[in-house]
PDB file of C-alpha atoms in Angstrom:
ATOM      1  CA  UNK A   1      86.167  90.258 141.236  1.00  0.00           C
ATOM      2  CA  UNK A   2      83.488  87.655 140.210  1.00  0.00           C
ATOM      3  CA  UNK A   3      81.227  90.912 139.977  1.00  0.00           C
ATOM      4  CA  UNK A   4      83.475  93.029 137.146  1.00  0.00           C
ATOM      5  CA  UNK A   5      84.936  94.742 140.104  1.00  0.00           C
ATOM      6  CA  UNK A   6      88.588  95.408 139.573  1.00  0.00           C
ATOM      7  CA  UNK A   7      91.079  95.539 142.398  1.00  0.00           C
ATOM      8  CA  UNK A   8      93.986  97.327 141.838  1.00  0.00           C
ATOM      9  CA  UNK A   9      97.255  98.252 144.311  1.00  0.00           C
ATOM     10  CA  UNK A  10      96.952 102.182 144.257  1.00  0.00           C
ATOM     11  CA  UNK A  11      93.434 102.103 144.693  1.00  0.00           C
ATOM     12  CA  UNK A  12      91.870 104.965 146.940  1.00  0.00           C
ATOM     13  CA  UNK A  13      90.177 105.139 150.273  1.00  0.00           C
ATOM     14  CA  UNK A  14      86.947 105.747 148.357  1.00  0.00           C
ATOM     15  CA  UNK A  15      87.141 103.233 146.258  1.00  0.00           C
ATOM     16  CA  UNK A  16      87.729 100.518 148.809  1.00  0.00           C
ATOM     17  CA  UNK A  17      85.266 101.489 151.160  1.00  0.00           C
ATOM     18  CA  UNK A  18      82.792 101.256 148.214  1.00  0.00           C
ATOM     19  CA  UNK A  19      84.280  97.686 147.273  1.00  0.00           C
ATOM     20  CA  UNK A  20      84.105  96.858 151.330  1.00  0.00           C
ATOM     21  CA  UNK A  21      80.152  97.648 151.160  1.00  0.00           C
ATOM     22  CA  UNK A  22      79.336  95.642 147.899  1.00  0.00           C
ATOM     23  CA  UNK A  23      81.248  92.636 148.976  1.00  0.00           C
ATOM     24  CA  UNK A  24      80.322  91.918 152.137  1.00  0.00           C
ATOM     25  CA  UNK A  25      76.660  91.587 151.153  1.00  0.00           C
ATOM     26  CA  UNK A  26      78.422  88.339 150.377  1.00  0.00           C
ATOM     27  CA  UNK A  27      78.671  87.205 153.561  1.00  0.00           C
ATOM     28  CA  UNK A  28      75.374  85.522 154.973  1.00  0.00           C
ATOM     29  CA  UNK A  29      75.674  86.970 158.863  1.00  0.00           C
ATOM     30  CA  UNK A  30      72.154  87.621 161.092  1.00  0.00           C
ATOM     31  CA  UNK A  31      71.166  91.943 161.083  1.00  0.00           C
ATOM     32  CA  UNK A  32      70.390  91.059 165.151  1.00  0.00           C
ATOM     33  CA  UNK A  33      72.321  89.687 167.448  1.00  0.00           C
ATOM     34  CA  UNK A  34      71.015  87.165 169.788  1.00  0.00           C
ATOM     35  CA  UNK A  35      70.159  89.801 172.690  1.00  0.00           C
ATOM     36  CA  UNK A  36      67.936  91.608 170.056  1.00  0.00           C
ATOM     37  CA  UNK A  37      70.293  94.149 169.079  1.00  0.00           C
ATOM     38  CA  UNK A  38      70.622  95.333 165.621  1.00  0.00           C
ATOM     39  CA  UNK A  39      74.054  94.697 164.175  1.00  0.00           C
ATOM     40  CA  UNK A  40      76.357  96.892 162.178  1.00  0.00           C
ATOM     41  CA  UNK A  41      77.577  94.398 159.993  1.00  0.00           C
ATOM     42  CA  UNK A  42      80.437  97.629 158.916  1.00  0.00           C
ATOM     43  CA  UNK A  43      81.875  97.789 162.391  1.00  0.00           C
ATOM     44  CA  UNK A  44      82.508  94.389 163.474  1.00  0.00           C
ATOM     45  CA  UNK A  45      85.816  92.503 163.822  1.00  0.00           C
ATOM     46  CA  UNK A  46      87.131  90.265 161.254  1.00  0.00           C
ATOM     47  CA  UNK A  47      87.450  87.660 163.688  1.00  0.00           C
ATOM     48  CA  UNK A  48      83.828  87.524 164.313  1.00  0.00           C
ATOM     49  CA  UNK A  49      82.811  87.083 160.376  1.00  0.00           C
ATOM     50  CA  UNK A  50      85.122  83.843 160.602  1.00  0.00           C
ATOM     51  CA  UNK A  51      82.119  82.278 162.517  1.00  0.00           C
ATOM     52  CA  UNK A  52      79.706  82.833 159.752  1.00  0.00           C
ATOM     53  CA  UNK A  53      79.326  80.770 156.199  1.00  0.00           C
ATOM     54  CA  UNK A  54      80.163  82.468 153.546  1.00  0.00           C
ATOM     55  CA  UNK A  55      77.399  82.913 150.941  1.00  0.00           C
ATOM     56  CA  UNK A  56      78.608  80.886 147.446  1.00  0.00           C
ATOM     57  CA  UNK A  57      76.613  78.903 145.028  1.00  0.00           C
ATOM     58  CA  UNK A  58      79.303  78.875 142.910  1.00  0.00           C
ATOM     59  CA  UNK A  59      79.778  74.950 142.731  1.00  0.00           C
ATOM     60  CA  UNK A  60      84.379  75.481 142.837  1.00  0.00           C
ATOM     61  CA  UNK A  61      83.943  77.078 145.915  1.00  0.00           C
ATOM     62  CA  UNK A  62      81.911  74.044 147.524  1.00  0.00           C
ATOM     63  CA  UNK A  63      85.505  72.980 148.910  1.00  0.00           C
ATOM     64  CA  UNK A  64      86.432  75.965 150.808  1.00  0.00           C
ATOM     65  CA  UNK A  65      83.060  76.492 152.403  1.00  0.00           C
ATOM     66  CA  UNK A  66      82.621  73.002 153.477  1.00  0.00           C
ATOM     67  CA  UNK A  67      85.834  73.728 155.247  1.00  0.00           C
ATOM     68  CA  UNK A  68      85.016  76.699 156.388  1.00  0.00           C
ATOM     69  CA  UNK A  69      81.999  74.925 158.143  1.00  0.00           C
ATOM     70  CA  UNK A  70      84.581  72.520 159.679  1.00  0.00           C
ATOM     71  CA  UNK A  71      86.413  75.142 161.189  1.00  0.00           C
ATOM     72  CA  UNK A  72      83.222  76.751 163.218  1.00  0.00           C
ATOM     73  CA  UNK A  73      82.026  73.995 163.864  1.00  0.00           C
ATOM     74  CA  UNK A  74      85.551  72.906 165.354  1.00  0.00           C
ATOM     75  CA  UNK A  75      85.841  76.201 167.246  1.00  0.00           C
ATOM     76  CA  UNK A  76      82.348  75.932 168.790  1.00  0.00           C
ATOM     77  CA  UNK A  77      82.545  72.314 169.359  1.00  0.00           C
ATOM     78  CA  UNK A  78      79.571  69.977 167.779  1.00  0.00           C
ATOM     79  CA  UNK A  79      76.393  69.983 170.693  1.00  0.00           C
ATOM     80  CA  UNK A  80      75.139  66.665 171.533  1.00  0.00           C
ATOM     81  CA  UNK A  81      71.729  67.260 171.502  1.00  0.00           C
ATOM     82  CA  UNK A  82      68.998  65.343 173.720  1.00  0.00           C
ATOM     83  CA  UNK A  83      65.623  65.499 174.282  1.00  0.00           C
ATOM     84  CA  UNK A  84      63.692  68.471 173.909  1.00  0.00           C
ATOM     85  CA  UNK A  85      66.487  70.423 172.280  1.00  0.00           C
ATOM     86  CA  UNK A  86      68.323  70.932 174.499  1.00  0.00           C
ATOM     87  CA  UNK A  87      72.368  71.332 173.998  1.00  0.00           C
ATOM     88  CA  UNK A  88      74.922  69.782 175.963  1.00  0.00           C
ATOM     89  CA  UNK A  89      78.926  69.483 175.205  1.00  0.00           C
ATOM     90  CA  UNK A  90      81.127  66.760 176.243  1.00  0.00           C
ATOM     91  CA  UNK A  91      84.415  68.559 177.821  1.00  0.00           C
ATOM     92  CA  UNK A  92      87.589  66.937 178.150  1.00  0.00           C
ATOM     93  CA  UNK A  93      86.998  65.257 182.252  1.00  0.00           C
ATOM     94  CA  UNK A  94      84.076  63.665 180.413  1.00  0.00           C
ATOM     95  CA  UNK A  95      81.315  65.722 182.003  1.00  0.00           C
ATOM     96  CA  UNK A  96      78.513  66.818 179.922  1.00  0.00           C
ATOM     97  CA  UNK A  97      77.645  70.751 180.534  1.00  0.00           C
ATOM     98  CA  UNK A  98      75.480  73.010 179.023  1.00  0.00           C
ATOM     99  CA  UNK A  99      78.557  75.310 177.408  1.00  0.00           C
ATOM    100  CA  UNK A 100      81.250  74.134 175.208  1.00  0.00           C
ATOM    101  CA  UNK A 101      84.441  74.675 176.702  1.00  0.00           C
ATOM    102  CA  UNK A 102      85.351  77.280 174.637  1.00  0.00           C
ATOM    103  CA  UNK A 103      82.037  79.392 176.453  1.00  0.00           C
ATOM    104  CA  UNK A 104      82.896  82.055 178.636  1.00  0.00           C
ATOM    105  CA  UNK A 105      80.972  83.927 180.956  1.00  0.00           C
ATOM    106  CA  UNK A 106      79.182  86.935 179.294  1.00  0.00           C
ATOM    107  CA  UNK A 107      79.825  89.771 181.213  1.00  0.00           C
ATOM    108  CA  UNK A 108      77.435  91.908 179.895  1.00  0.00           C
ATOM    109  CA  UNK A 109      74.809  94.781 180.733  1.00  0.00           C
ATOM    110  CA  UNK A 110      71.620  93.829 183.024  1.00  0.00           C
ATOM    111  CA  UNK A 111      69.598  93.921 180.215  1.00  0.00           C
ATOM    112  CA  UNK A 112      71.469  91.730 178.086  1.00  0.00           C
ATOM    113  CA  UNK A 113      72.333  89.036 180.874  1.00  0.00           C
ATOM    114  CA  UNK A 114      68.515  89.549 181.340  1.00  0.00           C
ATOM    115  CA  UNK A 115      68.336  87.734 177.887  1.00  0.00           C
ATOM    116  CA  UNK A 116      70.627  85.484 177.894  1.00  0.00           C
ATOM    117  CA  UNK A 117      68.934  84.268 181.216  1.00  0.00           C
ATOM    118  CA  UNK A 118      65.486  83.425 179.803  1.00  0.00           C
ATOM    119  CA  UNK A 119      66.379  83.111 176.366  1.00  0.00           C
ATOM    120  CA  UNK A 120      67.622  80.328 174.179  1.00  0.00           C
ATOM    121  CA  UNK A 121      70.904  81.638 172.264  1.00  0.00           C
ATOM    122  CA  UNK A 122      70.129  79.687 168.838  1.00  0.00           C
ATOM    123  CA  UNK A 123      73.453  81.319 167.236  1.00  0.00           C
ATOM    124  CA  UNK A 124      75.218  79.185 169.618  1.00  0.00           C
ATOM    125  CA  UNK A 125      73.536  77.024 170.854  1.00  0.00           C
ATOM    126  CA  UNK A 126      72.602  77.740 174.358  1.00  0.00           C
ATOM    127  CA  UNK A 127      69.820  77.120 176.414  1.00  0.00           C
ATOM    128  CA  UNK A 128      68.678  79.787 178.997  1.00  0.00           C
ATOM    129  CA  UNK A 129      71.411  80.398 181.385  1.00  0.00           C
ATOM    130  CA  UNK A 130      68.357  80.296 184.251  1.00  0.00           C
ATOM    131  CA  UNK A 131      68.790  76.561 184.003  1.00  0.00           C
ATOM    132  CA  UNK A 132      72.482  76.422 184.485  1.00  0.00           C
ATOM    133  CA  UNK A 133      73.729  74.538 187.544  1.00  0.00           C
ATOM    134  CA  UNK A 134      77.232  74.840 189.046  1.00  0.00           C
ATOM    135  CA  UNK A 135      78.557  71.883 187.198  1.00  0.00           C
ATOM    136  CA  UNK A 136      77.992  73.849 183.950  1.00  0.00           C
ATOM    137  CA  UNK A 137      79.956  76.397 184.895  1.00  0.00           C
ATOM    138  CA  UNK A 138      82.771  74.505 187.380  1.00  0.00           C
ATOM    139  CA  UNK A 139      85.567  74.865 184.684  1.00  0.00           C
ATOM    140  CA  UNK A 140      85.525  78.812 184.883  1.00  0.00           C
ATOM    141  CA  UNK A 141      87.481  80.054 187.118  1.00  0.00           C
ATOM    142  CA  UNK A 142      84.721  81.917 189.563  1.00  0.00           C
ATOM    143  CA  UNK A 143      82.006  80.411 187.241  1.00  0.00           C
ATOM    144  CA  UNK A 144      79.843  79.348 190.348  1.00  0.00           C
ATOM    145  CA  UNK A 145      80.351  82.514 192.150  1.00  0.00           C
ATOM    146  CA  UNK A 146      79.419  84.764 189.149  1.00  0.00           C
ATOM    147  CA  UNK A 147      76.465  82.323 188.263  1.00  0.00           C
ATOM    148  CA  UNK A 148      74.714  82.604 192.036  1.00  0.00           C
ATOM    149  CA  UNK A 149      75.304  86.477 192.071  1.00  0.00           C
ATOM    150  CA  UNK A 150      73.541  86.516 188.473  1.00  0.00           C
ATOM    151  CA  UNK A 151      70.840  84.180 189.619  1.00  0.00           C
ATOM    152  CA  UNK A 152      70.247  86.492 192.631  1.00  0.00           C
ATOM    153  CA  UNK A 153      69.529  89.532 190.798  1.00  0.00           C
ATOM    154  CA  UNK A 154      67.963  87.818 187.785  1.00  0.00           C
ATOM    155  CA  UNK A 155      65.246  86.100 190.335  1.00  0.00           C
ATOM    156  CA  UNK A 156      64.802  89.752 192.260  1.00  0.00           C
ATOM    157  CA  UNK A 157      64.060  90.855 188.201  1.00  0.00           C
ATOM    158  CA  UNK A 158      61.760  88.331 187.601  1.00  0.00           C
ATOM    159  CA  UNK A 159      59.817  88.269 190.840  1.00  0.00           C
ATOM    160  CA  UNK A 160      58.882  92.045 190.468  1.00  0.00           C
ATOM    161  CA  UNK A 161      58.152  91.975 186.725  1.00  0.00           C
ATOM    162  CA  UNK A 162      55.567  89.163 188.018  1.00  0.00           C
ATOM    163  CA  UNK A 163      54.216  90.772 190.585  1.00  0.00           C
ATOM    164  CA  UNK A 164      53.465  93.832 187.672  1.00  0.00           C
ATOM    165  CA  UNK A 165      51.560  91.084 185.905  1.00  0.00           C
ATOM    166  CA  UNK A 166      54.350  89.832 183.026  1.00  0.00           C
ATOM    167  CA  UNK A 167      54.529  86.237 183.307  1.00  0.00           C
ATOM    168  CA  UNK A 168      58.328  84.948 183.519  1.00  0.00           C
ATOM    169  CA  UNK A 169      58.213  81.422 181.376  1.00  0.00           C
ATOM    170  CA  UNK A 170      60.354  78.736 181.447  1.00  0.00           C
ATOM    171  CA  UNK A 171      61.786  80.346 177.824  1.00  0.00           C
ATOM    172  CA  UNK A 172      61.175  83.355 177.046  1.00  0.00           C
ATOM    173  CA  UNK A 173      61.242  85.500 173.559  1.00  0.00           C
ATOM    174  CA  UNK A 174      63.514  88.319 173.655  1.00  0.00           C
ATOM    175  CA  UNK A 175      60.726  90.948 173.315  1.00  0.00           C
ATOM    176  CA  UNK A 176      59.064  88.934 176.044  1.00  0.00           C
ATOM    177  CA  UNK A 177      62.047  89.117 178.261  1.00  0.00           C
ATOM    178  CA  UNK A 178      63.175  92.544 177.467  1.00  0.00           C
ATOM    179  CA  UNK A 179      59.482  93.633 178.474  1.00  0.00           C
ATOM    180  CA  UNK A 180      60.040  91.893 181.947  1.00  0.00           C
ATOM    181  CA  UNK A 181      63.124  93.506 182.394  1.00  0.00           C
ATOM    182  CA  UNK A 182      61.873  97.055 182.110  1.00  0.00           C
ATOM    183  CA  UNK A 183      59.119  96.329 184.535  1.00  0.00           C
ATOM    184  CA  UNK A 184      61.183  94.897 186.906  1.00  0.00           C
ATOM    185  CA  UNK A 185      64.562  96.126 187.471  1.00  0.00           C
ATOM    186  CA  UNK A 186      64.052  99.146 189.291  1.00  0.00           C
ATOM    187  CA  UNK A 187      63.665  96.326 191.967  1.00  0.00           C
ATOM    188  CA  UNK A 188      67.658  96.220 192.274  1.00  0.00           C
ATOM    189  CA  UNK A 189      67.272  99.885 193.785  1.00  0.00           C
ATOM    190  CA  UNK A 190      70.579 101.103 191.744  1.00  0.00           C
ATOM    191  CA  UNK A 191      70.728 104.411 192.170  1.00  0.00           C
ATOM    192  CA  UNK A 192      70.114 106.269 189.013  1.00  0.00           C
ATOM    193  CA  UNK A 193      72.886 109.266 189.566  1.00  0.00           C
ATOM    194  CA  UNK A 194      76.550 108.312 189.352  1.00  0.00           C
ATOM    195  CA  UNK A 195      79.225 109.488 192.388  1.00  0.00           C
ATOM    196  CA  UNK A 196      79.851 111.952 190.310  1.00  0.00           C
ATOM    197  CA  UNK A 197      76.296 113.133 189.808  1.00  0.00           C
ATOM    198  CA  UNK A 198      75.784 111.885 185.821  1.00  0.00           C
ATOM    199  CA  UNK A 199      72.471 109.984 184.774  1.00  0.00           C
ATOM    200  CA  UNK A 200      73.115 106.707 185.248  1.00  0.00           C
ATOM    201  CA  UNK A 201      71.789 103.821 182.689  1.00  0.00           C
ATOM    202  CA  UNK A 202      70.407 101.216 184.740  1.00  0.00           C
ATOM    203  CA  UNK A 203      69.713  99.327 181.604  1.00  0.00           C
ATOM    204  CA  UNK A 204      73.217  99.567 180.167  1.00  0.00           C
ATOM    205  CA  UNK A 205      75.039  98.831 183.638  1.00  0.00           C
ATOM    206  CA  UNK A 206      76.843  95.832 183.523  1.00  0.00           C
ATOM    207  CA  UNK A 207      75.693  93.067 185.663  1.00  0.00           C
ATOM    208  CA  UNK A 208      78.968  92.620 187.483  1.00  0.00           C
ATOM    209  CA  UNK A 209      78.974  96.388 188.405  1.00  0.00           C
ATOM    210  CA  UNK A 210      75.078  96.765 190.041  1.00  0.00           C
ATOM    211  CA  UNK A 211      76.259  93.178 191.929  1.00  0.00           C
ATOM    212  CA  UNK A 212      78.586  95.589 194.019  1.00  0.00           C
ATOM    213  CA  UNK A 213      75.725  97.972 194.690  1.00  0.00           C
ATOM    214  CA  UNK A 214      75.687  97.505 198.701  1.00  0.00           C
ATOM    215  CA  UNK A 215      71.553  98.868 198.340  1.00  0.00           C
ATOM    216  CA  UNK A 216      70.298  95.651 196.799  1.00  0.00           C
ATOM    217  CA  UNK A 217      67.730  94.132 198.827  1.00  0.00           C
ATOM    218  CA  UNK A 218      68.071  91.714 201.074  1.00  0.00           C
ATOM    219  CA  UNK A 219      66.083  89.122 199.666  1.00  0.00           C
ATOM    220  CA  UNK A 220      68.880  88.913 196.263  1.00  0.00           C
ATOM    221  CA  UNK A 221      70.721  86.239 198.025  1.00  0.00           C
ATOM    222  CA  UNK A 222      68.062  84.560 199.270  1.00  0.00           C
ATOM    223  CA  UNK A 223      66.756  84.301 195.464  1.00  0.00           C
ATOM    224  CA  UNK A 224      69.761  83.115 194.377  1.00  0.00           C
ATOM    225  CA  UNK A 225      69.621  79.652 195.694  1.00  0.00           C
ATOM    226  CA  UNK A 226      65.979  79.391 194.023  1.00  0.00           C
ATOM    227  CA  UNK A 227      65.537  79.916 189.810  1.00  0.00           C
ATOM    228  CA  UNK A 228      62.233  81.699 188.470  1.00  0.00           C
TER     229      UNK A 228
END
């Protein structure tokens, strides 16, 4: 409306899609996401643009975006930060974790778990799940179990990408990590046809799914107890 664009009631499927694409250039929202995916801005939920400031500088519409900032910063509760950047929430039985309480596990592809492992999550504030212990986690309901069976496939990851030459830092970039990733997770010796004999995307596999692969080697759980 502030742009000489008129709404109207009978207004057709045309027309609103081509109000939909001007107007949400108004919304100030990353084009990646934090696993280094690029985002369809079109296709998302409304309930994920809630999380994002809307872009103003019109000065009457200070109000509503400083509440707007409230809001997020209410749902993704306020980090305390110490040294070195790193984040850490207070929950309610006054332990300090690495996750808001509001943080739930990601269950996510391999490759994207691979991320979120060596990779600090800047959109919200999360240091590389790598250095999570089970205290983070202990309000999840299987939070330590998932965390050791991601640790022992993460480590298996990580110990053949080295061994290929790609050195696994304490934080890594995403191109960094997705580069490790490809190097070394044919080390988790998922077989690469489906039961039913379709191409399988090792990449795209969700983390929780190759866990139940009976074929991983032996030394996953060992890994687990020890972090790359």
């Amino acid at each position: 409306i502030k742009a000489g664009r008129s709404i109207s009631p009978n207004m057709s499927q045309a027309e609103l899609v081509e109000l939909f694409r001007f107007a949400v250039n108004g919304i100030d929202m990353p084009l990646q996401t934090p696993t280094g995916r690029q985002r369809d801005i079109f296709r998302l939920k409304w309930s994920t643009f809630t999380k994002y400031k809307i872009n103003s500088k019109e000065e009457e519409n200070s109000e509503e975006v400083e509440g707007l900032e409230a809001t997020q910063l209410t749902y993704a509760q306020v980090p305390i930060v110490q040294d070195g950047g790193n984040w850490l929430y207070e929950h309610a039985d006054g332990e300090k974790r690495k996750v808001p309480s509001t943080w739930t596990f990601p269950m996510v592809s391999l490759r994207d778990i691979y991320v979120l492992w060596n990779c600090r999550n800047e959109n919200q504030k999360i240091v590389p799940m790598k250095s999570f212990t089970s205290k983070d986690v202990s309000f999840l309901q299987k939070g330590s179990k998932n965390l050791a069976e991601v640790r022992g496939m993460m480590n298996v990851i990580s110990k053949e990408a080295a061994s290929k030459g790609f050195e696994i830092k304490e934080v890594m970039t995403t191109t960094e990590a997705l580069n490790a990733f490809s190097a070394g997770v044919g080390a988790l010796n998922i077989p690469l046809l489906t039961p039913q004999g379709k191409s399988r995307d090792i990449a795209r596999t969700k983390w929780s799914s190759a866990s139940r692969f009976k074929n991983l080697p032996s030394e996953t759980e060992k890994a687990a107890e020890t972090a790359c």
